[in-house]
Structures are given as C-alpha cells and as structure tokens.
Coordinates of C-alpha atoms and ligand atoms in Angstrom, one line a residue:
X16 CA 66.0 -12.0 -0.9
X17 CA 63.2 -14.3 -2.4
X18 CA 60.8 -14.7 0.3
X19 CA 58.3 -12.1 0.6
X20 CA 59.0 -9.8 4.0
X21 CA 56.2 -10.1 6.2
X22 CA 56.7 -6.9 8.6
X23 CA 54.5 -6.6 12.0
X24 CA 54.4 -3.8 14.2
X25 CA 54.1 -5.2 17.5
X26 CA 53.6 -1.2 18.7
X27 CA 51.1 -0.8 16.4
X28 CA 49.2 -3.7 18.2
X29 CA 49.4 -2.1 21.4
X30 CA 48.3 0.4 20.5
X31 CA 44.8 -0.9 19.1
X32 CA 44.5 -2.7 22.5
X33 CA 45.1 0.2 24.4
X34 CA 42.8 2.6 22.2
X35 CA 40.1 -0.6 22.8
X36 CA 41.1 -0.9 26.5
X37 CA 40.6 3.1 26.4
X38 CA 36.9 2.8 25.1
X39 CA 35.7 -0.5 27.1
X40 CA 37.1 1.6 30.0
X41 CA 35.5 4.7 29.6
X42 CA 32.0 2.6 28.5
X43 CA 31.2 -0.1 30.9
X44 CA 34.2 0.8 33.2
X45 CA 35.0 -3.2 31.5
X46 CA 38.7 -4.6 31.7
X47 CA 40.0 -5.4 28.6
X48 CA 41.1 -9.6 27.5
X49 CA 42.8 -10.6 24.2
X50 CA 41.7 -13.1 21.5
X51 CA 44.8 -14.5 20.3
X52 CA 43.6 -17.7 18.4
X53 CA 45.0 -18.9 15.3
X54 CA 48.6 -17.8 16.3
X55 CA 47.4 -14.5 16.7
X56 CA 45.4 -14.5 13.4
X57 CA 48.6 -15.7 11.6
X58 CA 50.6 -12.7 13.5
X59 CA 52.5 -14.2 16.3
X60 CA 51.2 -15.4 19.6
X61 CA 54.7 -15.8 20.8
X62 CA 55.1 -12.2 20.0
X63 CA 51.7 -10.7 20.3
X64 CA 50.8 -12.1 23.5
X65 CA 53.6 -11.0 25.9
X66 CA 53.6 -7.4 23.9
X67 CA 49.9 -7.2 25.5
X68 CA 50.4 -8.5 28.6
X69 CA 53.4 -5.8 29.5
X70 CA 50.6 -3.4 27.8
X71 CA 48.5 -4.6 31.0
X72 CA 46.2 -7.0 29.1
X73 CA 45.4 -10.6 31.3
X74 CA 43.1 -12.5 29.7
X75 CA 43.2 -14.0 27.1
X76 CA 41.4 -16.3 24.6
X77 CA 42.1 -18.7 22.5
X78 CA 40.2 -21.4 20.8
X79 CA 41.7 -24.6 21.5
X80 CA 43.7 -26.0 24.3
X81 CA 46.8 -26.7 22.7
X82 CA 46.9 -23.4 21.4
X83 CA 46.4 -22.3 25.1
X84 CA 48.9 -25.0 26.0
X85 CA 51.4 -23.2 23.8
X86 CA 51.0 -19.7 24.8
X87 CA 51.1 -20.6 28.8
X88 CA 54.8 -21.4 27.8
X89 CA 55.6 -18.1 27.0
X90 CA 53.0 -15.7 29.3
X91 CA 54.2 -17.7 32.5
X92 CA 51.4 -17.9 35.3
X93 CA 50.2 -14.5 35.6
X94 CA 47.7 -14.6 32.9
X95 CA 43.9 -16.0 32.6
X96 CA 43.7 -17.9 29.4
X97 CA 40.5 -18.8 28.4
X98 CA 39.3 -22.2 25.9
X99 CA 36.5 -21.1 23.6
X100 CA 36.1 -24.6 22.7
X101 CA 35.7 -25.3 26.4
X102 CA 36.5 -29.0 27.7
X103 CA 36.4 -31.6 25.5
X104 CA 37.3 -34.8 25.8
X105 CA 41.2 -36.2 26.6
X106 CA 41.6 -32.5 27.3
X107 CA 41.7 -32.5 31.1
X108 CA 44.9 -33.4 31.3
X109 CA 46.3 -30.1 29.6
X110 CA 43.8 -27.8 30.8
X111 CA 45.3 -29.1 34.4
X112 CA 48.8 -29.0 33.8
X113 CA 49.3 -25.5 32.2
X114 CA 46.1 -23.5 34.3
X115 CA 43.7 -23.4 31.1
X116 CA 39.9 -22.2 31.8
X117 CA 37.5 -23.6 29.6
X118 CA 34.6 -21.8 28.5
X119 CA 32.3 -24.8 29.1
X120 CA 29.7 -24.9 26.3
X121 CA 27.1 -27.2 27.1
X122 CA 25.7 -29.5 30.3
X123 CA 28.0 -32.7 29.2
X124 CA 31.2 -30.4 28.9
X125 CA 29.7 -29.0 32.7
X126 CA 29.3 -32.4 33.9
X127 CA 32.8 -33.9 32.3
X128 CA 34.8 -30.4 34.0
X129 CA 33.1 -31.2 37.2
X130 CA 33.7 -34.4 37.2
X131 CA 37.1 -34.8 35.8
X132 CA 38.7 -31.5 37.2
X133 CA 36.7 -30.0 40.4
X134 CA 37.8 -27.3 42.1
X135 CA 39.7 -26.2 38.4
X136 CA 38.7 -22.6 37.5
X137 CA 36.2 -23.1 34.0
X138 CA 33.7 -20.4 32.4
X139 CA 30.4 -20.7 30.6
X140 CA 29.6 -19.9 27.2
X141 CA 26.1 -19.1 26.3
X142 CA 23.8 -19.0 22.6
X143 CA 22.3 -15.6 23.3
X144 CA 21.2 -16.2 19.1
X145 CA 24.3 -17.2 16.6
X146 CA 23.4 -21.0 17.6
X147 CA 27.4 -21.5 17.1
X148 CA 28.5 -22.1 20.4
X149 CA 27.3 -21.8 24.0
X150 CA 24.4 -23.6 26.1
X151 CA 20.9 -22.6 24.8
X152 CA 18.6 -20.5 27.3
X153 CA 16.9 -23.8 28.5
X154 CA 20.0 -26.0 29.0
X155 CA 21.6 -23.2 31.0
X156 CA 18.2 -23.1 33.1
X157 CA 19.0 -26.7 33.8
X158 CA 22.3 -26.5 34.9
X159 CA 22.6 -23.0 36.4
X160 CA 22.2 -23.5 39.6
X161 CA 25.3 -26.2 39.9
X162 CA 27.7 -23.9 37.7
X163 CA 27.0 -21.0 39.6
X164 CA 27.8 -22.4 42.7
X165 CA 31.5 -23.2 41.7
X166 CA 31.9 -19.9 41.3
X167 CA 32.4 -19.4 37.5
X168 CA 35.6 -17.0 36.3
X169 CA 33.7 -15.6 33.5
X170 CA 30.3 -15.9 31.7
X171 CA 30.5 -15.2 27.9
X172 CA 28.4 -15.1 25.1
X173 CA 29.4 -13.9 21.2
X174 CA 28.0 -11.6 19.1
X175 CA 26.6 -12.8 15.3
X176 CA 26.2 -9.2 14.1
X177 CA 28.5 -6.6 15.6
X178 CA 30.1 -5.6 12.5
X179 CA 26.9 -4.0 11.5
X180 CA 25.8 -1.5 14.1
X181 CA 22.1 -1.3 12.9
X182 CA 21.8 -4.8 12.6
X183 CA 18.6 -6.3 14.9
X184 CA 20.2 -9.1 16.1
X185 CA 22.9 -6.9 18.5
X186 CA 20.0 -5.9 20.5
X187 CA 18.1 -8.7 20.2
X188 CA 21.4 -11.0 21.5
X189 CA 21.8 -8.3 24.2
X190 CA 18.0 -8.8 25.4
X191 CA 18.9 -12.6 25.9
X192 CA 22.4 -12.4 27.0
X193 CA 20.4 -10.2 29.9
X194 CA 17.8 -12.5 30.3
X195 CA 20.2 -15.3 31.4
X196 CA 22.8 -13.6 33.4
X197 CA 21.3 -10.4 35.4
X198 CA 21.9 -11.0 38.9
X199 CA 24.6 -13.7 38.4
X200 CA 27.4 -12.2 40.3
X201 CA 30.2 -14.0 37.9
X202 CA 32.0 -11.6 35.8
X203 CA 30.4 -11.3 31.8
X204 CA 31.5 -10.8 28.4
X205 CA 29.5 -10.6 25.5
X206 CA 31.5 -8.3 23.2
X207 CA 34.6 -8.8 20.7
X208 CA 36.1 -5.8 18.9
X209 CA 32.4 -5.1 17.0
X210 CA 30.8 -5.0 20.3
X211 CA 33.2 -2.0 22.1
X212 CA 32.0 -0.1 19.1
X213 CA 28.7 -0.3 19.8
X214 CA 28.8 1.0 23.1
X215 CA 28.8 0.7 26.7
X216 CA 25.8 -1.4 27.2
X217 CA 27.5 -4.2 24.8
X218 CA 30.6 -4.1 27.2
X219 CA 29.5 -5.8 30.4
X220 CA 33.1 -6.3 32.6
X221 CA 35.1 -7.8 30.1
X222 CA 35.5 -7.1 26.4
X223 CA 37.8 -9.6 24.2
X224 CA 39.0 -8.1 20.7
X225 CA 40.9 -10.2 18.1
X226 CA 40.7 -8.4 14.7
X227 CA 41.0 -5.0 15.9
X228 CA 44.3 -5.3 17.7
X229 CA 45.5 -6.4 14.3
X230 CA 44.8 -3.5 12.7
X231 CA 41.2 -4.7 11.1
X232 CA 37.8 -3.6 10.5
X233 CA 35.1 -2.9 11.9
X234 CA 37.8 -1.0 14.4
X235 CA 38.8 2.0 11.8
X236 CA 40.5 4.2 14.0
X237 CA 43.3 0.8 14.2
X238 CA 46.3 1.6 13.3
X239 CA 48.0 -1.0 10.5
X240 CA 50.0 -3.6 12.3
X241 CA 51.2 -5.6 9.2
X242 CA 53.6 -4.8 5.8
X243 CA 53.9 -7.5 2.8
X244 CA 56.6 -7.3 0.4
X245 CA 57.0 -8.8 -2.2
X246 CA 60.7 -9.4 -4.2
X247 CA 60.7 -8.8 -7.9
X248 CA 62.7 -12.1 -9.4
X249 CA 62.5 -10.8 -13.2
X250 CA 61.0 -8.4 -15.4
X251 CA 60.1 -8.5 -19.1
X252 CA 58.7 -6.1 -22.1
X253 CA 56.0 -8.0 -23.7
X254 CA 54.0 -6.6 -27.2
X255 CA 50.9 -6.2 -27.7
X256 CA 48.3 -9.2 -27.8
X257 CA 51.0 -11.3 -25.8
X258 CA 48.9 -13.1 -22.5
X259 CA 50.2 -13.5 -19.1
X260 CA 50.1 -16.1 -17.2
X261 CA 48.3 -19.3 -16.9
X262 CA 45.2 -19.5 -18.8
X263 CA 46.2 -16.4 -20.6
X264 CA 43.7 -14.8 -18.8
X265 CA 44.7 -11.3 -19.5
X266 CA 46.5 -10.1 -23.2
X267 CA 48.3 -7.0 -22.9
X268 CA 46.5 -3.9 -24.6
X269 CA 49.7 -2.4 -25.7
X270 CA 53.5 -2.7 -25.1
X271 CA 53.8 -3.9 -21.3
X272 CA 56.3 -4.3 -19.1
X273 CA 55.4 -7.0 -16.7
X274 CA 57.0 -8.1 -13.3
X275 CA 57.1 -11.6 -12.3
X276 CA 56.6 -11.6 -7.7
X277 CA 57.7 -14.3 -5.7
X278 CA 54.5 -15.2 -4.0
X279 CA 51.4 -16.8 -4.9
X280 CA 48.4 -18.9 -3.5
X281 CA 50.6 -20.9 -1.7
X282 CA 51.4 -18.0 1.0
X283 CA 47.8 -16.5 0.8
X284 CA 47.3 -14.4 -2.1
X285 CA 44.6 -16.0 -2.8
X286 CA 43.7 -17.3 -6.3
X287 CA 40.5 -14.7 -6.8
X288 CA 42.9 -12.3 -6.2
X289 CA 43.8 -13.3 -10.3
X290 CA 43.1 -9.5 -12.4
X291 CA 41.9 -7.8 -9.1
X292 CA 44.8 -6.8 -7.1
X293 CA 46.5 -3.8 -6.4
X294 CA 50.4 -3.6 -5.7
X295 CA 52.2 -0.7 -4.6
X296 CA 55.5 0.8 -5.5
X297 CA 55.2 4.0 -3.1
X298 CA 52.9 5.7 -4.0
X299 CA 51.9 4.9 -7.5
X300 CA 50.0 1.7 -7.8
X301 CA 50.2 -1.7 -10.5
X302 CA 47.8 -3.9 -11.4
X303 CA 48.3 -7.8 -11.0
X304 CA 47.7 -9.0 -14.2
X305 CA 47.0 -12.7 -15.1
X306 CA 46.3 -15.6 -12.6
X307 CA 47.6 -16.0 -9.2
X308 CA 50.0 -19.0 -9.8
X309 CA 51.4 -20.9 -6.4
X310 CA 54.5 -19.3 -5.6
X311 CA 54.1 -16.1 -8.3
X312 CA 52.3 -13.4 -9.6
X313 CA 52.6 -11.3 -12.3
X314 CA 52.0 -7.1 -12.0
X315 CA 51.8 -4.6 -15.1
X316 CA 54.9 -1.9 -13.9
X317 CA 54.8 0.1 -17.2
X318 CA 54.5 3.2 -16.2
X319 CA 57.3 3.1 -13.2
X320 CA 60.5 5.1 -14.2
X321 CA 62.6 2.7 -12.8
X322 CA 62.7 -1.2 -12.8
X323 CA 61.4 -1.7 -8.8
X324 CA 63.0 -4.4 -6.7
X325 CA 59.8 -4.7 -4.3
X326 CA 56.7 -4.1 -4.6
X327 CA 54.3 -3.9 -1.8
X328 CA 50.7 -5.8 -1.2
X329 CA 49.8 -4.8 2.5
X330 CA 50.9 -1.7 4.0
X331 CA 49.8 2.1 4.3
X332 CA 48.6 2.3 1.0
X333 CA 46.7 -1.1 0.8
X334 CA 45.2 -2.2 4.6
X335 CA 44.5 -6.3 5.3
X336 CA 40.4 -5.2 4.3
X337 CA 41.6 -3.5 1.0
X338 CA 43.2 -6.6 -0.2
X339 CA 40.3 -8.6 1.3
X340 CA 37.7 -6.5 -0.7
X341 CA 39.2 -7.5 -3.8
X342 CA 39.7 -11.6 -3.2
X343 CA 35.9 -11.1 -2.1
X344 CA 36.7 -11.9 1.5
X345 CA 37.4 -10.6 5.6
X346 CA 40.6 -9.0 6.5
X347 CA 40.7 -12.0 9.0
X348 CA 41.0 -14.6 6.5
X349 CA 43.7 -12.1 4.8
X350 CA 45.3 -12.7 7.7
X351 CA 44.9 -16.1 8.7
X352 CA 46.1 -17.2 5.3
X353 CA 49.7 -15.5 5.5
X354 CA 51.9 -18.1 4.5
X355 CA 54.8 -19.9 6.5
X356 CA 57.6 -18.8 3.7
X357 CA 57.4 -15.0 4.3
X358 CA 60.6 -14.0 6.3
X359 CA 59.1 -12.4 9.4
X360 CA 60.3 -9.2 11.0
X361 CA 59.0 -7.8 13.9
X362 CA 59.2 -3.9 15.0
X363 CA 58.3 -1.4 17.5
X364 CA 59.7 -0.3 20.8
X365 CA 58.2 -3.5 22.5
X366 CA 59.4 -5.9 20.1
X367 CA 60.6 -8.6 22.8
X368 CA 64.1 -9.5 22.2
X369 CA 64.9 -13.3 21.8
X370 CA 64.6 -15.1 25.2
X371 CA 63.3 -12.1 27.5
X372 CA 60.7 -13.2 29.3
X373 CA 57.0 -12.3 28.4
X374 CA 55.1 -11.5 31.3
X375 CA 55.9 -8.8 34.0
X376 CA 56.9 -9.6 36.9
Ligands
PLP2 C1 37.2 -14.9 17.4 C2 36.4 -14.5 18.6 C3 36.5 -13.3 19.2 C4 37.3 -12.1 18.7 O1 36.5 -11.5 17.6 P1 37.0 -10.3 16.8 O2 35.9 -10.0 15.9 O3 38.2 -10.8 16.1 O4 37.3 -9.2 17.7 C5 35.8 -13.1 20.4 N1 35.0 -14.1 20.9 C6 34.8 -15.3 20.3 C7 33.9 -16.3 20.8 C8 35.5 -15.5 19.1 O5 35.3 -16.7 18.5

C-alpha cells in the first residue's frame, strides 16, 4: 500500500442527518434537505447522496448545476435538488433536462428562468445580511409579486453567523428573513447545520446541513464520518543536531527516530500543517516534524516500541476540526482539500453496493 486510505463511514453520515432531521423535527416540526456540494465536501456524492435519500432525506443542495446534473444520475427522479447558484446563463438547458430548481438570486436570474424555462419549478434566495448571495430587501420588493405567483418550491436565505450562537447578526438576519417572507405561503429555509442549533425559531420548514452530516463542527454531538491513514515508506535513526526536511526547519534535540509518510500538500495536508501536526499510532500520539513536502511528511516515532506501518491523521483520536485547528483553518476546508490519490473505502451497513440503485423506490 502507498496511497494513504481514506475511510468514510457512510453510517456515520446517516446518522448526523438523522440526529439533525431529529432536532429540526422536534423544533420547527421542519423537514430536513442535504447540502451535498463539492462532492459532498470531498466525501462522495455518488455515495453520500443515495445513503440519505434511503435515510428519508429529499432535498438536496448543491451549488452548481453540473454538480446537480451529476447527482440526478444517481438519485433518479424522486429527489428535489436545489442550485444555490440559481440560473445562470447557458444553464437552462441542464436545469431542464435533469429536473434542477434553481435558487434564483436576483431579478435578471427571475426574468432569464421566466423567460427561458416557464412553468420549470425554481426557488428564491434572499440577503437577509451576509450580502453574498440572494436578492436584497428592495429588489425582492420589486419582483415579489411575479415570483410568488409561480408558485415558488422554496424560499431560502443563509445564515453569516450561525456558528456563533451569541453572535448579533443571527437575530438580526432572522428579523429580516421575517420581514420579507411572513405571509408568503411558499415553503422557507433559512438555516444550515449552525442554524438547527440555534433553535426552532431558525428552522422555518426546511433546514439544509452540509458540515454536520460529515461529522463537523459547530454540530458536536456528530459522530466522525472520516479515517486518514497514512503508510509508513521508511524509517530512519537520526543524531542529534541532524534537520529534517526541507528548509531544515526542525533539528532533532536528541537521538530521533523519524518516519517518512506518503502524503503531503498535494492530497491536503496542508503546508501550515509543517511542525504543528499530530499523528496517531493508537493511542499514543507523534509529532510531524519538519515541512509538509508534496507527497511526504515526516513524524518523530521515538518513543513507539515498535517500528509502525500506519500511522493515522484523522480518526477518533484526531476529528476533521482538530487537524483544522492546527493548519489554522475549518474542518470544511480539511475536508474539501482531501486529495484524489487516497484509496477510498467506504463502510457502514448502508454502504451501497456497486450498481444498486440509489433512490427507493
Ligand atoms: C454550504 C451551504 C449550506 C450548508 O452549510 P453547512 O454549514 O455546511 O451546514 C447551506 N446553505 C448554503 C447557502 C450554503 O452555501
């Protein structure tokens, strides 16, 4: 083996969703989508996405159309998938042809969905205050009256500060999501895995996690969905005052016994991960010593009884935030940045064998 084993508990997912579903539920009495962008944050939409939708989950989010083109291929009709992005242009075509619903984000993407797709199911996405995405509160006043009246699938708006339960902004972006949807009778969304957590009020009749279902914070109570390890290709005694590495960035203290990992920044350990990291064997942990290289790093096993043949980066002892703490980043961009070289395996009751279909019938 020379490629690290990237190991993803597709039960472990379901579970997350189902403990979310479980609190959106008992909140807002809210169904429960799935935001499964990015390949399911590097995880597996192929994998992820019909896992969920046996679980009982139906919508789901993406944020482009091909991606959404993609995963209609391997939900089959039953699902809503939803286009954060919305409708841009050259994109009617696809958005017809596999069933998409763009979350239209301002009055020209409104006026090109009307025009080049009427009668096609689309939703709205509003600015209720992270001026990212979605119509402001006096465009939507413009145009409100024409969406409404085709009988929009979902009206959504995104959360800048749900991660931090006493921040301002969550109530302040509830105020105005309120102010520009109460009494529209179209189904709303406003919260992502942050927002279940802060409570019924946030939930509205649809809730849309992402991170959470991957076993990330803010959700703690998730349980880990992904394992890295990584193979040990040598192992050498070094003396005292001998670097490692390039840059000679770290000089060992005393008589080391360092272990050379095949990955490096090339499958997401990122370079600022260089004299931070932690690497498990077990139990008992190991430094990374020296810089991240591409394809290698290097980790201080001195104290091991026995030469290891793995060692392990994410897993129980070491969740995606853990790591992300120390490269000075999110567990999503942990995630995100997982490299195409790991060998993938994926386990769990409701790991779909190869060619079963993905959706229920
Ligand atoms: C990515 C995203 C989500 C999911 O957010 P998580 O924090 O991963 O749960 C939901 N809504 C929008 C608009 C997004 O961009």
């Amino acid at each position: 083996m020379t490629a690290g084993m990237l190991t993803i508990d597709i039960d472990a997912a379901v579970a997350n969703w189902r403990a979310l579903a479980a609190l959106s539920q008992a909140g807002a009495g809210a169904r429960t989508g799935a935001t499964i962008k990015a390949d399911a944050y590097g995880l597996g939409a192929d994998r992820l996405g019909p896992a969920l939708a046996r679980a009982g989950a139906r919508q789901f989010f993406v944020a482009l159309a091909q991606e959404g083109a993609r995963l209609r291929a391997v939900l089959g009709p039953g699902a809503d998938i939803f286009v954060y992005c919305g409708h841009m242009a050259g994109d009617a075509a696809i958005l017809r042809d596999h069933g998409l619903i763009p979350l239209l984000n301002d009055p020209a993407q409104v006026s090109r969905h009307l025009q080049a797709l009427p009668g096609h199911p689309f939703g709205i996405q509003l600015d209720s205050g992270m001026n990212r995405l979605g119509m402001e509160p006096a465009e939507w006043a413009g145009v409100r009256a024409a969406v409404l009246a085709g009988g929009p699938a979902l009206i959504m708006s995104h959360l800048a500060c749900a991660d931090e339960p006493a921040h301002a902004m969550n109530q302040t972006q509830l105020d105005n999501f309120r102010a520009m949807t109460d009494g529209c009778t179209a189904p709303r969304s406003l919260s992502a895995t942050g927002g279940i957590l802060l409570g019924a009020a946030w939930q509205f009749d649809l809730t849309r996690p992402g991170i959470g279902l991957y076993g990330g914070a803010p959700f703690a109570n998730a349980r880990p969905v992904v394992q890295l390890d990584l193979p040990v290709i040598q192992i050498r005694d070094i003396a005292a005052g001998e670097p490692v590495g390039y840059g000679c960035t770290w000089v060992a203290p005393g008589p080391r016994r360092i272990a050379t990992l095949a990955a490096g920044y090339a499958d997401g350990l990122l370079r600022h991960l260089t004299n931070r990291a932690t690497l498990w064997a077990g139990d008992t942990p190991c430094p990374l010593v020296g810089r991240v290289s591409m394809d290698l790093i290097t980790v201080d096993v001195t104290h091991l009884p026995t030469a290891p043949e793995v060692l392990t980066i994410l897993g129980p002892q070491q969740t995606v935030d853990a790591l992300a703490d120390a490269a000075g980043t999110i567990g999503y961009e942990i995630l995100t940045s997982l490299g195409p070289r790991y060998s993938r395996h994926y386990t769990g009751t409701d790991a779909p064998k190869a060619g079963q279909a993905g959706f229920p019938a």
